[in-house]
GROMACS .gro file of C-alpha atoms in nm:
model
  341
    1MET     CA    1  -6.482  -9.220   2.564
    2SER     CA    2  -6.455  -9.515   2.328
    3GLY     CA    3  -6.726  -9.778   2.325
    4LEU     CA    4  -7.005  -9.537   2.424
    5ASP     CA    5  -6.941  -9.601   2.794
    6GLY     CA    6  -6.962  -9.975   2.750
    7LEU     CA    7  -7.250 -10.006   2.506
    8ASN     CA    8  -6.997 -10.122   2.245
    9PRO     CA    9  -6.710 -10.260   2.452
   10SER     CA   10  -6.356 -10.222   2.323
   11PRO     CA   11  -6.126 -10.526   2.312
   12GLY     CA   12  -6.014 -10.609   2.664
   13ALA     CA   13  -6.268 -10.375   2.826
   14LEU     CA   14  -6.418 -10.408   3.171
   15VAL     CA   15  -6.767 -10.254   3.163
   16LEU     CA   16  -6.870 -10.093   3.492
   17GLY     CA   17  -7.210  -9.985   3.622
   18LEU     CA   18  -7.191  -9.744   3.916
   19VAL     CA   19  -7.529  -9.739   4.091
   20GLN     CA   20  -7.614  -9.404   4.254
   21ALA     CA   21  -7.854  -9.587   4.487
   22ARG     CA   22  -8.108  -9.383   4.679
   23VAL     CA   23  -8.059  -9.342   5.055
   24PRO     CA   24  -8.262  -9.618   5.226
   25VAL     CA   25  -8.455  -9.556   5.546
   26ILE     CA   26  -8.397  -9.849   5.781
   27THR     CA   27  -8.594  -9.870   6.105
   28GLU     CA   28  -8.688 -10.239   6.128
   29PRO     CA   29  -8.527 -10.567   6.023
   30ALA     CA   30  -8.789 -10.601   5.749
   31ASP     CA   31  -8.647 -10.282   5.593
   32LEU     CA   32  -8.314 -10.456   5.544
   33THR     CA   33  -8.485 -10.737   5.357
   34SER     CA   34  -8.685 -10.506   5.133
   35THR     CA   35  -8.379 -10.292   5.060
   36ALA     CA   36  -8.170 -10.597   4.969
   37GLN     CA   37  -8.450 -10.709   4.739
   38ARG     CA   38  -8.459 -10.366   4.573
   39LEU     CA   39  -8.083 -10.367   4.515
   40ALA     CA   40  -8.099 -10.719   4.375
   41THR     CA   41  -8.377 -10.614   4.138
   42GLN     CA   42  -8.170 -10.314   4.023
   43LEU     CA   43  -7.878 -10.544   3.951
   44ARG     CA   44  -8.084 -10.794   3.752
   45LYS     CA   45  -8.263 -10.523   3.551
   46ALA     CA   46  -7.939 -10.340   3.474
   47LYS     CA   47  -7.774 -10.654   3.338
   48LYS     CA   48  -8.084 -10.734   3.132
   49ALA     CA   49  -8.099 -10.381   2.990
   50MET     CA   50  -7.724 -10.365   2.919
   51PRO     CA   51  -7.583 -10.717   2.872
   52SER     CA   52  -7.228 -10.584   2.827
   53LEU     CA   53  -7.207 -10.494   3.200
   54ASP     CA   54  -6.939 -10.690   3.384
   55LEU     CA   55  -6.956 -10.535   3.733
   56LEU     CA   56  -7.219 -10.331   3.918
   57VAL     CA   57  -7.097 -10.125   4.214
   58PHE     CA   58  -7.339 -10.019   4.490
   59PRO     CA   59  -7.248  -9.741   4.737
   60GLU     CA   60  -7.156  -9.754   5.100
   61TYR     CA   61  -7.467  -9.756   5.323
   62SER     CA   62  -7.692  -9.861   5.033
   63LEU     CA   63  -7.814 -10.155   5.242
   64ASN     CA   64  -7.806 -10.027   5.601
   65GLY     CA   65  -7.887  -9.659   5.555
   66LEU     CA   66  -7.730  -9.335   5.678
   67ASP     CA   67  -7.915  -9.278   6.007
   68PRO     CA   68  -7.661  -9.282   6.294
   69GLY     CA   69  -7.946  -9.355   6.532
   70THR     CA   70  -7.975  -9.705   6.384
   71TRP     CA   71  -7.611  -9.793   6.331
   72LEU     CA   72  -7.552  -9.965   6.663
   73ASP     CA   73  -7.894 -10.133   6.675
   74GLU     CA   74  -7.805 -10.500   6.689
   75ARG     CA   75  -8.126 -10.590   6.503
   76LEU     CA   76  -8.022 -10.380   6.204
   77LEU     CA   77  -7.671 -10.517   6.149
   78CYS     CA   78  -7.574 -10.779   5.892
   79ASP     CA   79  -7.358 -11.089   5.877
   80LEU     CA   80  -7.145 -11.204   5.586
   81ASP     CA   81  -7.347 -11.526   5.569
   82GLY     CA   82  -7.677 -11.356   5.657
   83PRO     CA   83  -7.996 -11.347   5.447
   84GLU     CA   84  -7.936 -11.004   5.293
   85ILE     CA   85  -7.591 -11.088   5.157
   86THR     CA   86  -7.710 -11.432   5.048
   87LEU     CA   87  -7.989 -11.265   4.852
   88LEU     CA   88  -7.750 -11.024   4.678
   89ALA     CA   89  -7.500 -11.297   4.592
   90LYS     CA   90  -7.781 -11.507   4.447
   91ALA     CA   91  -7.886 -11.213   4.228
   92CYS     CA   92  -7.532 -11.195   4.085
   93ALA     CA   93  -7.546 -11.564   3.997
   94GLU     CA   94  -7.893 -11.534   3.844
   95ALA     CA   95  -7.797 -11.234   3.634
   96GLY     CA   96  -7.447 -11.357   3.549
   97VAL     CA   97  -7.277 -11.035   3.658
   98TRP     CA   98  -7.028 -10.929   3.926
   99GLY     CA   99  -7.145 -10.706   4.212
  100CYS     CA  100  -6.987 -10.490   4.481
  101PHE     CA  101  -7.196 -10.439   4.797
  102SER     CA  102  -7.185 -10.263   5.135
  103LEU     CA  103  -7.284 -10.399   5.476
  104MET     CA  104  -7.261 -10.282   5.834
  105GLU     CA  105  -7.126 -10.602   5.983
  106ARG     CA  106  -7.203 -10.739   6.327
  107ASN     CA  107  -6.896 -10.776   6.551
  108PRO     CA  108  -6.950 -10.989   6.863
  109GLY     CA  109  -6.620 -10.861   7.004
  110GLY     CA  110  -6.683 -10.488   6.977
  111ALA     CA  111  -6.819 -10.212   6.756
  112PRO     CA  112  -6.955 -10.316   6.414
  113TRP     CA  113  -6.742 -10.308   6.102
  114ASN     CA  114  -6.822 -10.107   5.792
  115SER     CA  115  -6.756 -10.378   5.535
  116GLY     CA  116  -6.769 -10.437   5.162
  117ILE     CA  117  -6.763 -10.739   4.935
  118ILE     CA  118  -6.710 -10.817   4.569
  119VAL     CA  119  -6.914 -11.111   4.439
  120ASP     CA  120  -6.844 -11.287   4.109
  121ALA     CA  121  -7.092 -11.386   3.840
  122ALA     CA  122  -7.135 -11.728   3.999
  123GLY     CA  123  -7.242 -11.576   4.331
  124GLU     CA  124  -6.914 -11.641   4.515
  125ILE     CA  125  -6.751 -11.377   4.738
  126LYS     CA  126  -6.411 -11.299   4.588
  127LEU     CA  127  -6.310 -11.001   4.803
  128TYR     CA  128  -6.402 -10.912   5.160
  129TYR     CA  129  -6.287 -10.585   5.311
  130ARG     CA  130  -6.346 -10.393   5.634
  131LYS     CA  131  -6.313 -10.014   5.620
  132MET     CA  132  -5.970  -9.925   5.753
  133HIS     CA  133  -6.034  -9.557   5.824
  134PRO     CA  134  -6.385  -9.483   5.956
  135TRP     CA  135  -6.489  -9.120   5.915
  136VAL     CA  136  -6.417  -9.023   6.275
  137PRO     CA  137  -6.552  -8.878   6.492
  138ALA     CA  138  -6.882  -8.914   6.304
  139GLU     CA  139  -6.870  -9.291   6.250
  140PRO     CA  140  -6.852  -9.545   6.536
  141TRP     CA  141  -6.714  -9.838   6.334
  142GLN     CA  142  -6.435 -10.071   6.443
  143PRO     CA  143  -6.128  -9.998   6.226
  144GLY     CA  144  -6.072 -10.268   5.967
  145ASP     CA  145  -5.833 -10.554   6.037
  146LEU     CA  146  -5.811 -10.727   5.699
  147GLY     CA  147  -5.568 -10.496   5.522
  148VAL     CA  148  -5.644 -10.397   5.162
  149PRO     CA  149  -5.718 -10.718   4.971
  150VAL     CA  150  -5.707 -10.753   4.592
  151CYS     CA  151  -5.891 -11.008   4.378
  152GLU     CA  152  -5.885 -11.113   4.014
  153GLY     CA  153  -6.184 -10.970   3.827
  154PRO     CA  154  -6.327 -10.975   3.475
  155ALA     CA  155  -6.131 -10.869   3.165
  156GLY     CA  156  -5.788 -10.895   3.324
  157SER     CA  157  -5.881 -10.661   3.608
  158ARG     CA  158  -5.735 -10.689   3.954
  159LEU     CA  159  -5.986 -10.526   4.183
  160ALA     CA  160  -5.949 -10.352   4.518
  161LEU     CA  161  -6.219 -10.185   4.727
  162ILE     CA  162  -6.169  -9.887   4.955
  163ILE     CA  163  -6.461  -9.722   5.134
  164CYS     CA  164  -6.542  -9.351   5.151
  165HIS     CA  165  -6.293  -9.179   5.387
  166ASP     CA  166  -6.030  -9.441   5.301
  167GLY     CA  167  -5.990  -9.260   4.970
  168MET     CA  168  -5.895  -8.933   5.139
  169LEU     CA  169  -5.572  -9.096   5.261
  170PRO     CA  170  -5.335  -9.145   4.967
  171GLU     CA  171  -5.172  -9.439   5.140
  172MET     CA  172  -5.488  -9.649   5.093
  173ALA     CA  173  -5.498  -9.635   4.713
  174ARG     CA  174  -5.119  -9.676   4.707
  175GLU     CA  175  -5.150  -9.994   4.914
  176ALA     CA  176  -5.415 -10.128   4.677
  177ALA     CA  177  -5.192 -10.059   4.377
  178TYR     CA  178  -4.882 -10.195   4.552
  179ARG     CA  179  -5.071 -10.520   4.598
  180GLY     CA  180  -5.148 -10.530   4.227
  181ALA     CA  181  -5.486 -10.361   4.181
  182ASN     CA  182  -5.529 -10.196   3.842
  183VAL     CA  183  -5.892 -10.095   3.909
  184ILE     CA  184  -5.966  -9.938   4.249
  185LEU     CA  185  -6.332  -9.919   4.351
  186ARG     CA  186  -6.444  -9.660   4.606
  187THR     CA  187  -6.791  -9.661   4.758
  188ALA     CA  188  -6.927  -9.378   4.974
  189GLY     CA  189  -7.226  -9.203   5.126
  190TYR     CA  190  -7.092  -8.848   5.103
  191THR     CA  191  -7.312  -8.540   5.104
  192TYR     CA  192  -7.236  -8.227   4.899
  193PRO     CA  193  -6.981  -8.055   5.128
  194LEU     CA  194  -6.732  -8.326   5.029
  195ARG     CA  195  -6.793  -8.292   4.654
  196HIS     CA  196  -6.468  -8.115   4.564
  197ALA     CA  197  -6.252  -8.337   4.784
  198TRP     CA  198  -6.426  -8.643   4.636
  199GLN     CA  199  -6.339  -8.539   4.285
  200ILE     CA  200  -5.977  -8.445   4.335
  201THR     CA  201  -5.893  -8.749   4.547
  202ASN     CA  202  -6.045  -8.987   4.293
  203GLN     CA  203  -5.833  -8.823   4.024
  204ALA     CA  204  -5.517  -8.813   4.235
  205ASN     CA  205  -5.554  -9.176   4.346
  206ALA     CA  206  -5.568  -9.277   3.979
  207PHE     CA  207  -5.268  -9.072   3.867
  208HIS     CA  208  -5.043  -9.148   4.164
  209ASN     CA  209  -5.087  -9.520   4.108
  210LEU     CA  210  -5.145  -9.556   3.731
  211ALA     CA  211  -5.476  -9.723   3.816
  212TYR     CA  212  -5.832  -9.672   3.708
  213THR     CA  213  -6.055  -9.546   3.988
  214ALA     CA  214  -6.430  -9.611   3.983
  215SER     CA  215  -6.621  -9.437   4.261
  216VAL     CA  216  -6.987  -9.394   4.357
  217CYS     CA  217  -7.191  -9.235   4.638
  218LEU     CA  218  -7.546  -9.272   4.758
  219ALA     CA  219  -7.781  -9.016   4.605
  220GLY     CA  220  -8.088  -8.824   4.713
  221PRO     CA  221  -8.233  -8.720   5.050
  222ASP     CA  222  -8.229  -8.905   5.377
  223ALA     CA  223  -8.525  -8.902   5.618
  224ASP     CA  224  -8.428  -8.548   5.728
  225GLY     CA  225  -8.390  -8.411   5.375
  226ILE     CA  226  -8.007  -8.406   5.372
  227ARG     CA  227  -7.894  -8.513   5.026
  228SER     CA  228  -7.613  -8.749   4.938
  229GLN     CA  229  -7.433  -8.643   4.625
  230GLY     CA  230  -7.432  -8.940   4.387
  231GLU     CA  231  -7.146  -8.810   4.168
  232ALA     CA  232  -7.029  -9.144   4.031
  233MET     CA  233  -6.703  -9.104   3.844
  234VAL     CA  234  -6.447  -9.310   3.659
  235CYS     CA  235  -6.092  -9.179   3.618
  236ASP     CA  236  -5.833  -9.286   3.365
  237ILE     CA  237  -5.485  -9.390   3.472
  238ASP     CA  238  -5.357  -9.033   3.424
  239GLY     CA  239  -5.634  -8.889   3.645
  240THR     CA  240  -5.852  -8.769   3.356
  241VAL     CA  241  -6.223  -8.798   3.435
  242LEU     CA  242  -6.370  -9.036   3.179
  243VAL     CA  243  -6.730  -9.035   3.301
  244GLN     CA  244  -6.903  -8.834   3.574
  245GLY     CA  245  -7.251  -8.868   3.719
  246ASP     CA  246  -7.481  -8.623   3.893
  247GLY     CA  247  -7.708  -8.626   4.197
  248LEU     CA  248  -7.991  -8.832   4.047
  249PRO     CA  249  -8.096  -9.118   4.277
  250ASP     CA  250  -8.080  -9.467   4.125
  251ARG     CA  251  -7.907  -9.351   3.807
  252ILE     CA  252  -7.659  -9.612   3.684
  253VAL     CA  253  -7.349  -9.447   3.540
  254THR     CA  254  -7.168  -9.679   3.298
  255ALA     CA  255  -6.813  -9.676   3.168
  256GLU     CA  256  -6.553  -9.901   3.015
  257VAL     CA  257  -6.194  -9.931   3.128
  258VAL     CA  258  -5.919 -10.145   2.977
  259PRO     CA  259  -5.715 -10.292   3.263
  260SER     CA  260  -5.425 -10.387   3.038
  261ARG     CA  261  -5.362 -10.016   2.974
  262ALA     CA  262  -5.281  -9.972   3.342
  263ASP     CA  263  -5.052 -10.275   3.332
  264ASP     CA  264  -4.874 -10.140   3.023
  265ALA     CA  265  -4.824  -9.795   3.178
  266ARG     CA  266  -4.676  -9.944   3.494
  267THR     CA  267  -4.415 -10.135   3.296
  268GLY     CA  268  -4.365  -9.899   2.999
  269TRP     CA  269  -4.378  -9.546   3.135
  270GLY     CA  270  -4.057  -9.361   3.221
  271VAL     CA  271  -4.141  -9.016   3.356
  272GLU     CA  272  -4.432  -9.016   3.604
  273ASN     CA  273  -4.415  -9.388   3.675
  274ASN     CA  274  -4.438  -9.273   4.033
  275ILE     CA  275  -4.544  -9.594   4.202
  276TYR     CA  276  -4.221  -9.752   4.073
  277GLN     CA  277  -4.006  -9.448   4.138
  278LEU     CA  278  -4.115  -9.424   4.504
  279GLY     CA  279  -3.889  -9.721   4.577
  280HIS     CA  280  -3.622  -9.643   4.317
  281ARG     CA  281  -3.537  -9.278   4.374
  282GLY     CA  282  -3.308  -9.112   4.124
  283TYR     CA  283  -3.231  -9.421   3.919
  284SER     CA  284  -3.075  -9.207   3.644
  285ALA     CA  285  -2.795  -9.125   3.887
  286VAL     CA  286  -2.792  -9.431   4.115
  287PRO     CA  287  -2.796  -9.787   3.978
  288GLY     CA  288  -3.143  -9.924   4.051
  289GLY     CA  289  -3.228  -9.606   4.238
  290ALA     CA  290  -3.207  -9.538   4.610
  291THR     CA  291  -3.418  -9.792   4.797
  292ASP     CA  292  -3.402  -9.653   5.151
  293CYS     CA  293  -3.706  -9.511   5.333
  294PRO     CA  294  -3.645  -9.138   5.381
  295TYR     CA  295  -3.992  -9.070   5.523
  296THR     CA  296  -4.008  -9.011   5.896
  297PHE     CA  297  -4.383  -9.074   5.917
  298MET     CA  298  -4.347  -9.420   5.756
  299ARG     CA  299  -4.073  -9.526   5.994
  300ASP     CA  300  -4.254  -9.392   6.299
  301LEU     CA  301  -4.582  -9.558   6.201
  302THR     CA  302  -4.409  -9.891   6.147
  303GLU     CA  303  -4.231  -9.866   6.480
  304GLY     CA  304  -4.552  -9.779   6.666
  305HIS     CA  305  -4.476  -9.420   6.767
  306TYR     CA  306  -4.641  -9.208   6.499
  307ARG     CA  307  -4.682  -8.863   6.653
  308LEU     CA  308  -4.759  -8.530   6.491
  309PRO     CA  309  -4.570  -8.213   6.594
  310TRP     CA  310  -4.908  -8.067   6.696
  311GLU     CA  311  -5.043  -8.390   6.852
  312ASP     CA  312  -5.112  -8.235   7.194
  313ARG     CA  313  -5.333  -7.964   7.041
  314VAL     CA  314  -5.564  -8.194   6.840
  315ALA     CA  315  -5.918  -8.123   6.960
  316HIS     CA  316  -6.102  -8.442   6.859
  317THR     CA  317  -5.943  -8.768   6.962
  318ASP     CA  318  -6.250  -8.982   7.033
  319GLY     CA  319  -6.619  -8.992   6.941
  320THR     CA  320  -6.743  -8.764   7.218
  321GLY     CA  321  -6.789  -8.466   6.988
  322ALA     CA  322  -7.022  -8.668   6.763
  323GLY     CA  323  -7.224  -8.809   7.052
  324TRP     CA  324  -7.061  -9.150   7.071
  325GLY     CA  325  -6.862  -9.096   7.388
  326PRO     CA  326  -6.517  -9.239   7.464
  327PRO     CA  327  -6.473  -9.597   7.338
  328PRO     CA  328  -6.500  -9.868   7.602
  329LEU     CA  329  -6.193 -10.060   7.704
  330SER     CA  330  -6.191 -10.389   7.513
  331THR     CA  331  -6.239 -10.697   7.729
  332THR     CA  332  -6.276 -10.953   7.452
  333THR     CA  333  -6.084 -11.051   7.143
  334PRO     CA  334  -6.282 -11.003   6.818
  335PRO     CA  335  -6.353 -11.328   6.636
  336ALA     CA  336  -6.136 -11.425   6.342
  337ALA     CA  337  -6.260 -11.303   6.006
  338PRO     CA  338  -6.446 -11.564   5.799
  339GLU     CA  339  -6.239 -11.713   5.521
  340VAL     CA  340  -6.323 -11.608   5.166
  341HIS     CA  341  -6.220 -11.847   4.890
   0.00000   0.00000   0.00000
C-alpha cells in the first residue's frame, strides 16, 4: 500500500491505528480505572511514536472486559460522562489525536447498552453509538436506540461506527453509507471461530457500499485462556484487503486510506455503483431507474410485521439458552440519550 501504511502519508490520507488491545480482566471498579489508564497510555505513546496517526481505534470490550459474569454488575458499568471516558477523552486532547472507544453503558431504565464513541483531537465526543444488534443469545445488552450516526472526521472522512455483530448484517454498513459514511469503523471482541466470517463481511461491507472499512478485535487470552483473535484489517472500497493484522495482543496495525477516493467512486463509477443502483434499478432501460421497493422483507420490517417463513421453528428467541433467562417486562421508560455536540 502507498505511504508505508501511514508512515509517509499520501495527499488527502487518513492515517489509522487499529489497536489489538489485550483482553482486560475486570473484577473491581479499580480495574476499570487502571484499564482506562492503560488504554490512554497506549494512545499517547502511539501518537508520539508515529506522529502521522490521525485516529486510533480500540476494540469492543477493551475497557469492560469479556467476562459475562461481570457484565450486569452495576459497579462495573460506565457512564458517558464518567471518570473512565473523561480520562480517555483527555488523553486524545493531550496527544492531539482522534480516538474510538468502547464502553458498557449503564442504563437506569433497563439492561445496559454496549456503546461506542469517537472523540476528536480536542477531546470532544463527536459520535455516540449504541450497538443495534447485540450478539444474542450470548449478550444481554439493550438493543441500541440511536440509529447509525455519522460524523465528520479528519482528512475529509465521514466516520461511522458499528460494533461486532452489527457487521454481520449487511443492512448496518449500508445504513452507515446511506447516511454518508465513507470510512466505516467496526470494533469487536471475536474469538477465532468467527475469523472467516469476520474477514468476508469486512470485505463485503466495503465493496457493497464503496466505503473503506477499518475493523479491529481484542487479542489474546481471557481469564479462562480463550483467545480473542485480534485480526485488525482495513479494506479498500472494492473489498481488497489493504492491511491485515494477526493475533498479537496490543499490536497497533496502521494503514492509510484516502476518503476522497470513496467519494469519487460513488459519483464516478458506472458498473458496480451498487449503493446508487439499489434505488435506481435498470436505469439504462428506465429513465432514472425504477425507484420502487421490491423487497418484501423491507416492507414488512417497516410495517412492523417482519416474519420469517420458518419463524415458528426458531429454537432460540430469548437469552435462556445462554443463561440470561427471559427478559423482564419493561416497567420504566429508558432515559433520553445525552446530547453530543
